[in-house]
XYZ file of C-alpha atoms in Angstrom:
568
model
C 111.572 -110.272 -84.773
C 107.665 -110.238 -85.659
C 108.249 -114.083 -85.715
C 109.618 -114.624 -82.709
C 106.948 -111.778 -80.646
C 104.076 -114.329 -82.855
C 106.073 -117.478 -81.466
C 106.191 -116.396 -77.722
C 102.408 -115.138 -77.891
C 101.209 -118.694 -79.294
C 103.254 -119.850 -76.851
C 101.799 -118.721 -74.061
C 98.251 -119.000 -75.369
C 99.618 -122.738 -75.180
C 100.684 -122.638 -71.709
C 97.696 -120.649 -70.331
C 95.423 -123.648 -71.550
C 97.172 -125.651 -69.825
C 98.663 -124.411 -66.955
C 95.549 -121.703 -65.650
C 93.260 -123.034 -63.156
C 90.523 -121.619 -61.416
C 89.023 -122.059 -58.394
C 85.624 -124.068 -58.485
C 85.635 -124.366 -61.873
C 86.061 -127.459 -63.823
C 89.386 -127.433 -65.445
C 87.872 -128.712 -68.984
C 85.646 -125.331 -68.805
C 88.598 -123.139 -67.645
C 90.624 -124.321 -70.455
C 87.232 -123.518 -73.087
C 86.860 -119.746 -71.553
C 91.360 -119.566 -71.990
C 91.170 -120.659 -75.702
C 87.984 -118.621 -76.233
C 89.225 -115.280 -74.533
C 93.268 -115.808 -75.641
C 93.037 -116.188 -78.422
C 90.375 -112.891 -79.289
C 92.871 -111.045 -77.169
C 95.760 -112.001 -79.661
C 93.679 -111.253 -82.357
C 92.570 -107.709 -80.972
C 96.654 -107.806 -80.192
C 97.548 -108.600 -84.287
C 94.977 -105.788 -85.328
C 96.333 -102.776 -83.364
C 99.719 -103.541 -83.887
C 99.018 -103.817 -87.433
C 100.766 -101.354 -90.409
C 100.364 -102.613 -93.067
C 97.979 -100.362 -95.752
C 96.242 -99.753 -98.474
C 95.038 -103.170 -100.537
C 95.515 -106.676 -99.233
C 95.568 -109.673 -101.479
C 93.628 -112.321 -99.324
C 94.337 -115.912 -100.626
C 91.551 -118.255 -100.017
C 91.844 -121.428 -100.504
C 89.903 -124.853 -101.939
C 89.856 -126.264 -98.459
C 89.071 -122.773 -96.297
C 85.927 -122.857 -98.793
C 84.995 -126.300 -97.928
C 85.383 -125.341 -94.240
C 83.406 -122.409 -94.631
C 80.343 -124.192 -96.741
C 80.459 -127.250 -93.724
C 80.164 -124.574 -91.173
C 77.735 -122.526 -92.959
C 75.236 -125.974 -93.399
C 75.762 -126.881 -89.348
C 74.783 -123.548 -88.546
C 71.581 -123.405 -90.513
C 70.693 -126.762 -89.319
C 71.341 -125.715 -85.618
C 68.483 -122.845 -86.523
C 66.072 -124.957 -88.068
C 65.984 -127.839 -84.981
C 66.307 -125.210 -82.487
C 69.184 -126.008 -80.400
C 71.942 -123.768 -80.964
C 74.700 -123.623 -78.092
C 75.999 -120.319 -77.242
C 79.662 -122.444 -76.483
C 79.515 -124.082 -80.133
C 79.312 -120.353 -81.522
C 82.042 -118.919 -79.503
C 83.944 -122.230 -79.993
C 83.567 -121.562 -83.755
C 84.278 -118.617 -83.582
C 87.612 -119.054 -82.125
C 88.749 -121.795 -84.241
C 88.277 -119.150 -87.348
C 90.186 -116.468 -85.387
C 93.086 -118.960 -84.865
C 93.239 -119.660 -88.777
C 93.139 -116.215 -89.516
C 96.328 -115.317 -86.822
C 98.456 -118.486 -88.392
C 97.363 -117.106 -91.797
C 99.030 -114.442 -91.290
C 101.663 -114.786 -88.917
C 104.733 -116.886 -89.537
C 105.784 -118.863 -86.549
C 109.333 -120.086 -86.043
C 108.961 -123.632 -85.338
C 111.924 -124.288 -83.531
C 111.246 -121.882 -80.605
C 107.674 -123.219 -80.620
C 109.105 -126.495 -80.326
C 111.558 -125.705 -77.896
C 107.848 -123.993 -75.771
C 106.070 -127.216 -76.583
C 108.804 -129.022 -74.893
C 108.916 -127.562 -72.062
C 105.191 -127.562 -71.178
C 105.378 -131.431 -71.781
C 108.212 -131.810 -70.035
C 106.351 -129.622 -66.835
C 102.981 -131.710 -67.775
C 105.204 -135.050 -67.434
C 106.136 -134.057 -63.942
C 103.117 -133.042 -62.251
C 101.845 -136.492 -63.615
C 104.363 -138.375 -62.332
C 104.303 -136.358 -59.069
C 100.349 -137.261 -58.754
C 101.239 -141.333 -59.759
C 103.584 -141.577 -56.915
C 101.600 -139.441 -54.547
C 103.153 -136.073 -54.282
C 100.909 -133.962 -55.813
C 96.816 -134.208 -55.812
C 94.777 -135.286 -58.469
C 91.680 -133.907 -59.331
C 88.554 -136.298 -58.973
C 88.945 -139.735 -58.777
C 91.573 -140.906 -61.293
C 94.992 -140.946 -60.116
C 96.950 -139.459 -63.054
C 95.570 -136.599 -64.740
C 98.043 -133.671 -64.217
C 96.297 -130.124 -64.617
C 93.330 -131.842 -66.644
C 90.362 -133.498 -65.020
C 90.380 -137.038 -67.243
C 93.654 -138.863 -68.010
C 92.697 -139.065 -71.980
C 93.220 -134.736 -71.824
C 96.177 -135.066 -69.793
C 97.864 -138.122 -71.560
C 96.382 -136.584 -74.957
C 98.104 -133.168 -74.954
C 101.571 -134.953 -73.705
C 101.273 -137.636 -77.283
C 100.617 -134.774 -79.808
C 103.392 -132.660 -77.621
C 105.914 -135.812 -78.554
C 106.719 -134.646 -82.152
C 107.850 -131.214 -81.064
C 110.002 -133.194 -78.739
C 111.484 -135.554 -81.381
C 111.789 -132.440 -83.711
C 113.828 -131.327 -80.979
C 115.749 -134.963 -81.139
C 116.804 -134.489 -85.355
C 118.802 -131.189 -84.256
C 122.617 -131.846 -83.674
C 122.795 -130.262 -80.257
C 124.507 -130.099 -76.959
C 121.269 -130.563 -75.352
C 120.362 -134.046 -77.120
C 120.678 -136.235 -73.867
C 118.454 -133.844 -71.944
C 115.745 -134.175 -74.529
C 116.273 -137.654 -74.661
C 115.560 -137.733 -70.836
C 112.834 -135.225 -71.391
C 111.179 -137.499 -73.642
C 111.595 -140.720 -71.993
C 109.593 -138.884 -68.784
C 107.077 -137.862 -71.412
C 106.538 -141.385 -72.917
C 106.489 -142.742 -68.629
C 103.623 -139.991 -67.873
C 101.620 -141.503 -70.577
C 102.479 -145.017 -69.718
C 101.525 -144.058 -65.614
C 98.240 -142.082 -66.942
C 96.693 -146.069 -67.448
C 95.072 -144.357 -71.017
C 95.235 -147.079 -73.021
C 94.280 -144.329 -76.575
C 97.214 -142.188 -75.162
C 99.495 -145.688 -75.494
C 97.783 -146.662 -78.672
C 98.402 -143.627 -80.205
C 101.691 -143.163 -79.139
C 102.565 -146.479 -80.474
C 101.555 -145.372 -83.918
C 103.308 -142.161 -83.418
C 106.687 -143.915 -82.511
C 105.863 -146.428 -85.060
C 105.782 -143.887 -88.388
C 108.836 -141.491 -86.712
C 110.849 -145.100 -87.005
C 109.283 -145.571 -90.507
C 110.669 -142.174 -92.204
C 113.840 -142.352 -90.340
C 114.491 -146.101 -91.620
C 113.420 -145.362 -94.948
C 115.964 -142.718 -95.356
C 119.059 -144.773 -93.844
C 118.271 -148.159 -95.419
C 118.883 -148.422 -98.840
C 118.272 -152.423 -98.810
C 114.719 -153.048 -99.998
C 114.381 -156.559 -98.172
C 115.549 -155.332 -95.225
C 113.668 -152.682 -95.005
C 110.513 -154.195 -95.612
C 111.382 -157.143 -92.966
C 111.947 -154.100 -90.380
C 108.285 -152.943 -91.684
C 106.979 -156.067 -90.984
C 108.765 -156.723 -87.697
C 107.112 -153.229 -86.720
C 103.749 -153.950 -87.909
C 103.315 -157.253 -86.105
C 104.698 -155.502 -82.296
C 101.906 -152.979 -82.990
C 99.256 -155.281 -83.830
C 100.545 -157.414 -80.537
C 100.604 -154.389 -78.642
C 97.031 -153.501 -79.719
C 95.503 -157.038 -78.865
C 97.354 -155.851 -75.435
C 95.978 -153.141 -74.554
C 92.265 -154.853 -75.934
C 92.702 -157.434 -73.714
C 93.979 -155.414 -70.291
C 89.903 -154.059 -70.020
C 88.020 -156.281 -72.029
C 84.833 -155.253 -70.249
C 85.564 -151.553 -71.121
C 86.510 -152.579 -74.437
C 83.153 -154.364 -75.017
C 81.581 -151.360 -73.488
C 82.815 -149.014 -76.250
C 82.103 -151.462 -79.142
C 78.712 -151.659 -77.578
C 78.635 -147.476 -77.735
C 79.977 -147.625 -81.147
C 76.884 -150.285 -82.361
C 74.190 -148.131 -81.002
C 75.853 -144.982 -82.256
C 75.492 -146.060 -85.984
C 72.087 -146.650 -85.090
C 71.596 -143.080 -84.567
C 73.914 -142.075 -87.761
C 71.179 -144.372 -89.766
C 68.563 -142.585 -88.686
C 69.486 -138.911 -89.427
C 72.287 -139.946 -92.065
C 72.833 -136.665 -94.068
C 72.736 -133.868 -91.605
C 72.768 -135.649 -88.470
C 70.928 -135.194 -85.021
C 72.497 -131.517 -84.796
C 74.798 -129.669 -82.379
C 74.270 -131.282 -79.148
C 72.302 -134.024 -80.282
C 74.410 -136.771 -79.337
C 73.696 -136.013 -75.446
C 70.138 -135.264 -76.075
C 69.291 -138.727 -77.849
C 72.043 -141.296 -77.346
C 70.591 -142.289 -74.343
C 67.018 -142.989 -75.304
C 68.564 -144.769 -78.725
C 70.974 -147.310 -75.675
C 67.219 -147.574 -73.606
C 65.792 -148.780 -77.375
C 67.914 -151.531 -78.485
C 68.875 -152.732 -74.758
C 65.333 -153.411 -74.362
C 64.129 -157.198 -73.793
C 68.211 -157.861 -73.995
C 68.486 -158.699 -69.997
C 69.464 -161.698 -70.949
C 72.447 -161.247 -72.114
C 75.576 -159.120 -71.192
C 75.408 -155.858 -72.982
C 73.288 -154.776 -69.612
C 76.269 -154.636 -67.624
C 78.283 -152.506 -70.212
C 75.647 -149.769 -70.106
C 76.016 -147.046 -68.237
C 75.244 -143.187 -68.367
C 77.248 -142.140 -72.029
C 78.067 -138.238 -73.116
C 80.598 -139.152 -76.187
C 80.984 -142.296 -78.782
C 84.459 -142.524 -77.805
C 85.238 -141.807 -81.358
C 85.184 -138.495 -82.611
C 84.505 -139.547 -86.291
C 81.573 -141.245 -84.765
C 80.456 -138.125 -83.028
C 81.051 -136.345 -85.218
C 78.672 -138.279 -87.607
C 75.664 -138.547 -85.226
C 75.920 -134.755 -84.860
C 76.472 -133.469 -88.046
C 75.295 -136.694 -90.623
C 77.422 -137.633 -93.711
C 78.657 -134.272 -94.830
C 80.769 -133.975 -91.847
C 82.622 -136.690 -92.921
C 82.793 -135.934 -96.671
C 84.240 -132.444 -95.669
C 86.847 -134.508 -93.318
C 87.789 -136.487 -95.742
C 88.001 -133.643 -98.580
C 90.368 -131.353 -96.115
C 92.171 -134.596 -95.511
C 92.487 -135.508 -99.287
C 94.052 -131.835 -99.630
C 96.286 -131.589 -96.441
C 97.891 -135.025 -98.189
C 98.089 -133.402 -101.694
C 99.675 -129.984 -100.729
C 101.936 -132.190 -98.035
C 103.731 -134.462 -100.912
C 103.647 -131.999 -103.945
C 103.422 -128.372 -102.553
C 104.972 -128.425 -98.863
C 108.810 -127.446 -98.760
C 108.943 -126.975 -95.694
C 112.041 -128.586 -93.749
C 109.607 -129.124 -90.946
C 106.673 -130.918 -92.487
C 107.258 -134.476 -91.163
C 106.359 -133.156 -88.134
C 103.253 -131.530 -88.720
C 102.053 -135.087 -90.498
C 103.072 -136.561 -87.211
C 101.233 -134.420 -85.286
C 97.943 -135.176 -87.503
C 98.373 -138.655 -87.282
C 98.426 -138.437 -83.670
C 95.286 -136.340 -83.330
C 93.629 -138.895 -85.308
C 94.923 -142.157 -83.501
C 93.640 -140.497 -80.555
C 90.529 -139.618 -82.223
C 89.528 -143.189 -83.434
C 89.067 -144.159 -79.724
C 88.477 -140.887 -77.583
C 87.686 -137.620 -77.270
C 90.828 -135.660 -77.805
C 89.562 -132.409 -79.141
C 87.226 -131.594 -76.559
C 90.330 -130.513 -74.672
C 91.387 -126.812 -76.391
C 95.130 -127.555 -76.340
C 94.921 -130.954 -78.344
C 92.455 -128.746 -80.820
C 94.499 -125.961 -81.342
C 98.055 -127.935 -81.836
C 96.549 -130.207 -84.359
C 95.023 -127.154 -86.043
C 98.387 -125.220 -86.027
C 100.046 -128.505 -87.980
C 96.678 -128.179 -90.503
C 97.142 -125.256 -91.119
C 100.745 -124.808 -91.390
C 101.308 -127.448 -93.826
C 97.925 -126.150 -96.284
C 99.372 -122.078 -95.868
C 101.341 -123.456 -98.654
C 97.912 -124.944 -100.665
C 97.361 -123.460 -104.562
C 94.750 -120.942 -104.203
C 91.544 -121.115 -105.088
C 90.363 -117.412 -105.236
C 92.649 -114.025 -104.579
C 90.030 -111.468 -103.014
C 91.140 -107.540 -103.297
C 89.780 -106.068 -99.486
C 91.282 -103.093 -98.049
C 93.466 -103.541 -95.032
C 91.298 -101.232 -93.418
C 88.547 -103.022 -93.542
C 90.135 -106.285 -93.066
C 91.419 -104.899 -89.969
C 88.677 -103.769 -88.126
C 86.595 -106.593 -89.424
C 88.960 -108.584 -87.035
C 88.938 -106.912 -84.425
C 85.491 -106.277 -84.388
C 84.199 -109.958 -83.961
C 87.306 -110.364 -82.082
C 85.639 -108.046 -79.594
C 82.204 -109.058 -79.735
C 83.496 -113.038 -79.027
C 85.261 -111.731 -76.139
C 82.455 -109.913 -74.763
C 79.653 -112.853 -74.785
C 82.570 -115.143 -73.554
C 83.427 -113.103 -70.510
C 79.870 -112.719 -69.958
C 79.528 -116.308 -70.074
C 82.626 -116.964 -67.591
C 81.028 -114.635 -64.779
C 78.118 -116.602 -65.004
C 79.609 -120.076 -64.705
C 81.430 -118.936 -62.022
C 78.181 -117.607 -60.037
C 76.825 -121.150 -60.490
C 79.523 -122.880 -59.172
C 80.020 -120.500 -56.329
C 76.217 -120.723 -55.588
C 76.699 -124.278 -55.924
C 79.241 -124.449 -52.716
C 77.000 -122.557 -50.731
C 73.620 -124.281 -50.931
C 71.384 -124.704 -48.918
C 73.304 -122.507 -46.413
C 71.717 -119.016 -48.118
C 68.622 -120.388 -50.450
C 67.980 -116.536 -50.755
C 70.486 -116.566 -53.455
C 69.201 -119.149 -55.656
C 65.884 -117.258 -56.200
C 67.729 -114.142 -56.739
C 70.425 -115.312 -59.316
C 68.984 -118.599 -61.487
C 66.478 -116.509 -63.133
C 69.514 -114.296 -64.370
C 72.189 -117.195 -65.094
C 69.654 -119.112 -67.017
C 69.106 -115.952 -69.650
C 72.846 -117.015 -71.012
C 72.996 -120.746 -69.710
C 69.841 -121.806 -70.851
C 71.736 -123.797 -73.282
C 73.793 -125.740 -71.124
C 72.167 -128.707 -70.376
C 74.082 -129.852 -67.287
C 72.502 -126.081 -65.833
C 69.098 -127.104 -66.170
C 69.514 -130.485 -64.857
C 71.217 -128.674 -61.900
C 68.494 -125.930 -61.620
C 65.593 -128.898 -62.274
C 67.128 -130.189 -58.870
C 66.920 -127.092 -57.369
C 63.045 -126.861 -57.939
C 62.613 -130.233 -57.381
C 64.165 -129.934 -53.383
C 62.217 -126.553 -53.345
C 59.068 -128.544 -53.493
C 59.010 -126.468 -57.088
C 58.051 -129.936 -58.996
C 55.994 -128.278 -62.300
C 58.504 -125.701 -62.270
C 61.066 -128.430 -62.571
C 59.997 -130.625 -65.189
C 59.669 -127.710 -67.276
C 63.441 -127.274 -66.880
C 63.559 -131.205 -67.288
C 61.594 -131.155 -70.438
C 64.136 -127.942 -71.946
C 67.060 -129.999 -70.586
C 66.273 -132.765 -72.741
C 67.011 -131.283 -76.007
C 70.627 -130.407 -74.759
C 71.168 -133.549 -71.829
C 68.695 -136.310 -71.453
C 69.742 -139.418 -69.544
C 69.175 -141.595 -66.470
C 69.408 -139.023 -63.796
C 67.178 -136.533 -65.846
C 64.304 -139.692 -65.821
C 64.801 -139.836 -62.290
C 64.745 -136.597 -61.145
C 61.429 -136.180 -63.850
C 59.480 -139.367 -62.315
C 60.320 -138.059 -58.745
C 58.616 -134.533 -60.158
C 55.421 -136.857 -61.476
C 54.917 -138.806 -58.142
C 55.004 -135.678 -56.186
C 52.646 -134.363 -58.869
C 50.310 -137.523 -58.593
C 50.989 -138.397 -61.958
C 51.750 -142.136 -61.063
C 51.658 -142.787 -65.199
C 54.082 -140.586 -66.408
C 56.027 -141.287 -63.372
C 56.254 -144.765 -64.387
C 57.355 -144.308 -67.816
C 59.953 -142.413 -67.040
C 61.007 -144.822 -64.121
C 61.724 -147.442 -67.025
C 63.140 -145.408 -69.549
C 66.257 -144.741 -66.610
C 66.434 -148.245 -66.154
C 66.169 -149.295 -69.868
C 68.898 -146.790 -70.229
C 71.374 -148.190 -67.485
C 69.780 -151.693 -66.953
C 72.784 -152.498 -64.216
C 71.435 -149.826 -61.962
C 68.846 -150.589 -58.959
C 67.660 -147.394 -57.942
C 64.860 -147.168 -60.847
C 63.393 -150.286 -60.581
C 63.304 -149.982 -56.413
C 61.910 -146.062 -56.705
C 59.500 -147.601 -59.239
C 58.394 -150.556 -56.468
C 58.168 -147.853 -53.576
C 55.467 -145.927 -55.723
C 53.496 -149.052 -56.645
C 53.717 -149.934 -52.677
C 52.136 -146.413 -51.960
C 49.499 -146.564 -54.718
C 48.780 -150.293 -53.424
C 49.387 -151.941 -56.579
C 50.666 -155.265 -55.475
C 50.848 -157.027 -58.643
C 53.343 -154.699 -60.696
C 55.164 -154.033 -57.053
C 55.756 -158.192 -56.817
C 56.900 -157.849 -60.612
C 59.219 -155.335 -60.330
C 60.523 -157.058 -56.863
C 61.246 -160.275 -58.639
C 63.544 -158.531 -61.142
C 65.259 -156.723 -58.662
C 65.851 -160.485 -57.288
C 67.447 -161.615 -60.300
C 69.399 -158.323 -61.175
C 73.116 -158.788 -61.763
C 75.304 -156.853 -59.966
C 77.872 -155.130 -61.979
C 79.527 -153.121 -59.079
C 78.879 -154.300 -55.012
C 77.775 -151.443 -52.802
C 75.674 -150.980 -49.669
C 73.069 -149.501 -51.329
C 72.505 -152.398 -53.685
C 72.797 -154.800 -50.225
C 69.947 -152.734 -48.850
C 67.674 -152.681 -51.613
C 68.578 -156.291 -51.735
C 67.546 -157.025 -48.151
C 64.489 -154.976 -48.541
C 63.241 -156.926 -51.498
C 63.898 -160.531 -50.376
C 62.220 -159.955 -46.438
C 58.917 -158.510 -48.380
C 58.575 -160.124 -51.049
């Protein structure tokens, strides 16, 4: 019974990340404040419906210490460089709550399957609703479901699949409904246009074939033919999908270069928590520097992720990120082919595969339900992992251990929430009642002051106040957290209002060494040399507006354009 109440609760921890939306809030940042707040609630939940007494035998494990060291050494390093994100610690914080719960709650995997399923299937729907125009989308892609970016949305359906084909190996009445079921699934991702969702579902479909083959065929030649045969549609299918968006192919491999640029530079620890955003963009503006000549500026453009979350996760957190990756994976492989048992493990390797296939080309696990399943297969498979260390805690203690940082991370989380939401309310309502932005910045930027897309927004504020000191100190804080393009903009449009034509300048060229395709910097940066009457530089900068390729038409670009060529 405890099984199945653990099974429904997970289940609809799944299903509010998913499926709860709030108004004026980005879905990506409802679904962070769902996972945060569900699952301390489940773990307050666990703790007061607790009985068990007296002395509890905690198993900890090789691989929970090697998470807990990792952690331990990003933390410290988040101190020492000063920038430590109040989401990463609530974010961490959640993810240790969640291994704690499956620690110690069995969860019957073919009800959670059965759950899984049926969000997919509801997922599938909406998406295919929203490709053929029945339902809204949200933003400007087409097919994205209840997520704001098709990669979430087509994501969370691909690591849903091996619930669905777990569903499949069961003799049932019900067979030709999950059949259908999954064949909507596999169209969803196909109508989503994500070509990691196809990639990785490819793979997916690719090893499910592989087991089932290798269990039926007995004939060694034939089975490696089949192999073969398998191999070579995959590697077709991924010169495919390569070739449907070369430039956005090119764009990514162009990400990826500079990104090991960065990775070279701060190799062991890494740039730190939120150092990706805060220096990718000046590392682009470095090495696309004298290259106008050739094609790479077109593929630039404003970048928040590596589109590889090894690669991220590198740049952030240096080599010992990976060397802990690689150790948990090392384990999870070792406890899967001599220690697992379980009748069910197939499809927790399926599901890690498919986190990772997504992984090599996307961002996956910034959305909470892609996190969370993978982490339910991890740690499902290593609950059966040889410990390392049997600790001797009371349960009393254990208990309200729990359920006290279970409290405290629901506190500062719902504290957080209300004050997202007042900025994106406030947001909708400028600059009807300016009164209210004076009144309630100061207090949202006590707990958002590490949110870098805040202080850009509150920079902007100042800056149409006529506030411009005020908001280049915001700028300058915003950098450590955010620092691209717009940020140089809105900085040199603080300086020229300021009179300081210098800086104003520099920072003019760092947004368009950063995104060379754009026009806007280089035409701000001739209006100021117009209005400080320097001729030369404003003839310079004219001429390579003039000769500017144009990665995207627009009117703006036309009038700049026909600006340039009737002065100049």
């Amino acid at each position: 019974m405890r099984c199945q109440i653990s099974s429904l609760l997970l289940l609809l921890f799944f299903g509010g990340l998913i499926f709860i939306k709030i108004d004026l809030l980005n879905p990506s940042t409802v679904a962070f404040y769902v996972s945060v707040c569900g699952i301390s609630i489940l773990t307050i939940l666990n703790c007061i419906f607790s009985k068990k007494e007296g002395i509890v035998y905690w198993r900890v494990t090789f691989s929970e210490i090697i998470w807990m060291i990792y952690l331990l050494i990003i933390i410290v390093h988040s101190l020492v460089i000063q920038r430590v994100s109040f989401e990463y610690i609530l974010s961490s914080a959640a993810t240790l709550l969640f291994l704690v719960l499956l620690k110690k709650n069995n969860i019957d995997l073919l009800n959670f399957s059965v759950g899984i399923t049926f969000i997919a299937f509801i997922q599938s729907l909406y998406g295919i609703g929203q490709y053929f125009n029945f339902f809204k989308s949200v933003g400007v892609f087409k097919v994205v479901g209840t997520f704001d970016n098709p990669i979430g949305y087509a994501s969370s359906l691909v690591i849903s699949v091996p619930f669905v084909l777990n569903m499949l190996q069961k003799k049932s009445k019900f067979r030709k409904i999950i059949i259908c079921v999954l064949l909507l699934i596999i169209m969803a991702i196909i109508f989503s246009n994500s070509r990691t969702a196809i990639f990785a579902l490819l793979i997916l479909l690719s090893f499910y074939l592989f087991f089932n083959l290798k269990n039926k065929i007995r004939d060694k030649k034939k089975f490696i033919i089949i192999v073969i045969i398998i191999s070579a549609l995959l590697l077709l299918s991924i010169i495919f999908l390569y070739s449907l968006k070369i430039d956005s192919s090119n764009g990514r491999l162009l990400i990826w270069r500079i990104t090991f640029d960065m990775i070279k530079d701060s190799f062991v620890f890494g740039h730190g928590q939120g150092g990706f955003l805060s220096k990718y963009m000046i590392y682009q503006a470095g090495f696309l520097k004298g290259k106008a000549e050739y094609d790479y500026s077109l593929l630039a453009d404003n970048v928040t992720h590596p589109f590889n979350e090894f690669l991220f996760l590198m740049s952030e957190n240096g080599v010992i990120a990976i060397i802990s990756v690689l150790i948990l994976l090392v384990i999870f492989i070792h406890t899967y082919r001599q220690k697992c048992k379980d009748e069910y493990k197939q499809i927790h390797l399926l599901v890690i595969l498919s986190g990772f296939s997504l992984g090599l080309f996307s961002y996956p696990f910034r959305y909470p339900f892609v996190w969370y399943l993978f982490l339910f297969s991890y740690v499902t498979i290593l609950k059966q992992e040889k410990s390392f260390i049997i600790l001797k805690i009371k349960h009393f203690f254990l208990k309200y251990s729990a359920l006290f940082v279970s409290l405290i991370v629901l506190l500062f989380s719902v504290c957080l929430y209300k004050q997202e939401y007042t900025w994106s309310k406030l947001l909708r309502v400028y600059p009807l009642k300016k009164y209210l932005f004076s009144e309630n910045y100061p207090k949202m930027y006590k707990a958002l002051h590490t949110n870098g897309y805040f202080l850009y927004n509150y920079a902007v504020i100042m800056n149409r106040e006529e506030y411009y000191d005020r908001s280049n100190c915001l700028l300058r804080e915003c950098a450590n957290y955010l620092n691209d393009a717009d940020v140089q903009l809105l900085m040199a449009d603080n300086y020229i209002h300021l009179k300081e034509y210098r800086l104003a300048e520099n920072s003019f060229l760092l947004a368009s060494e950063m995104v060379p395709c754009r026009f806007i910097p280089l035409y701000e940066l001739l209006k100021m040399y117009e209005s400080v009457g320097d001729k030369e530089n404003a003839t310079l900068i004219a001429n390579k507006l003039k000769n500017k390729k144009i990665k995207v038409p627009s009117f703006k670009i036309e009038e700049i354009l026909e600006y340039v060529n009737e002065y100049y």
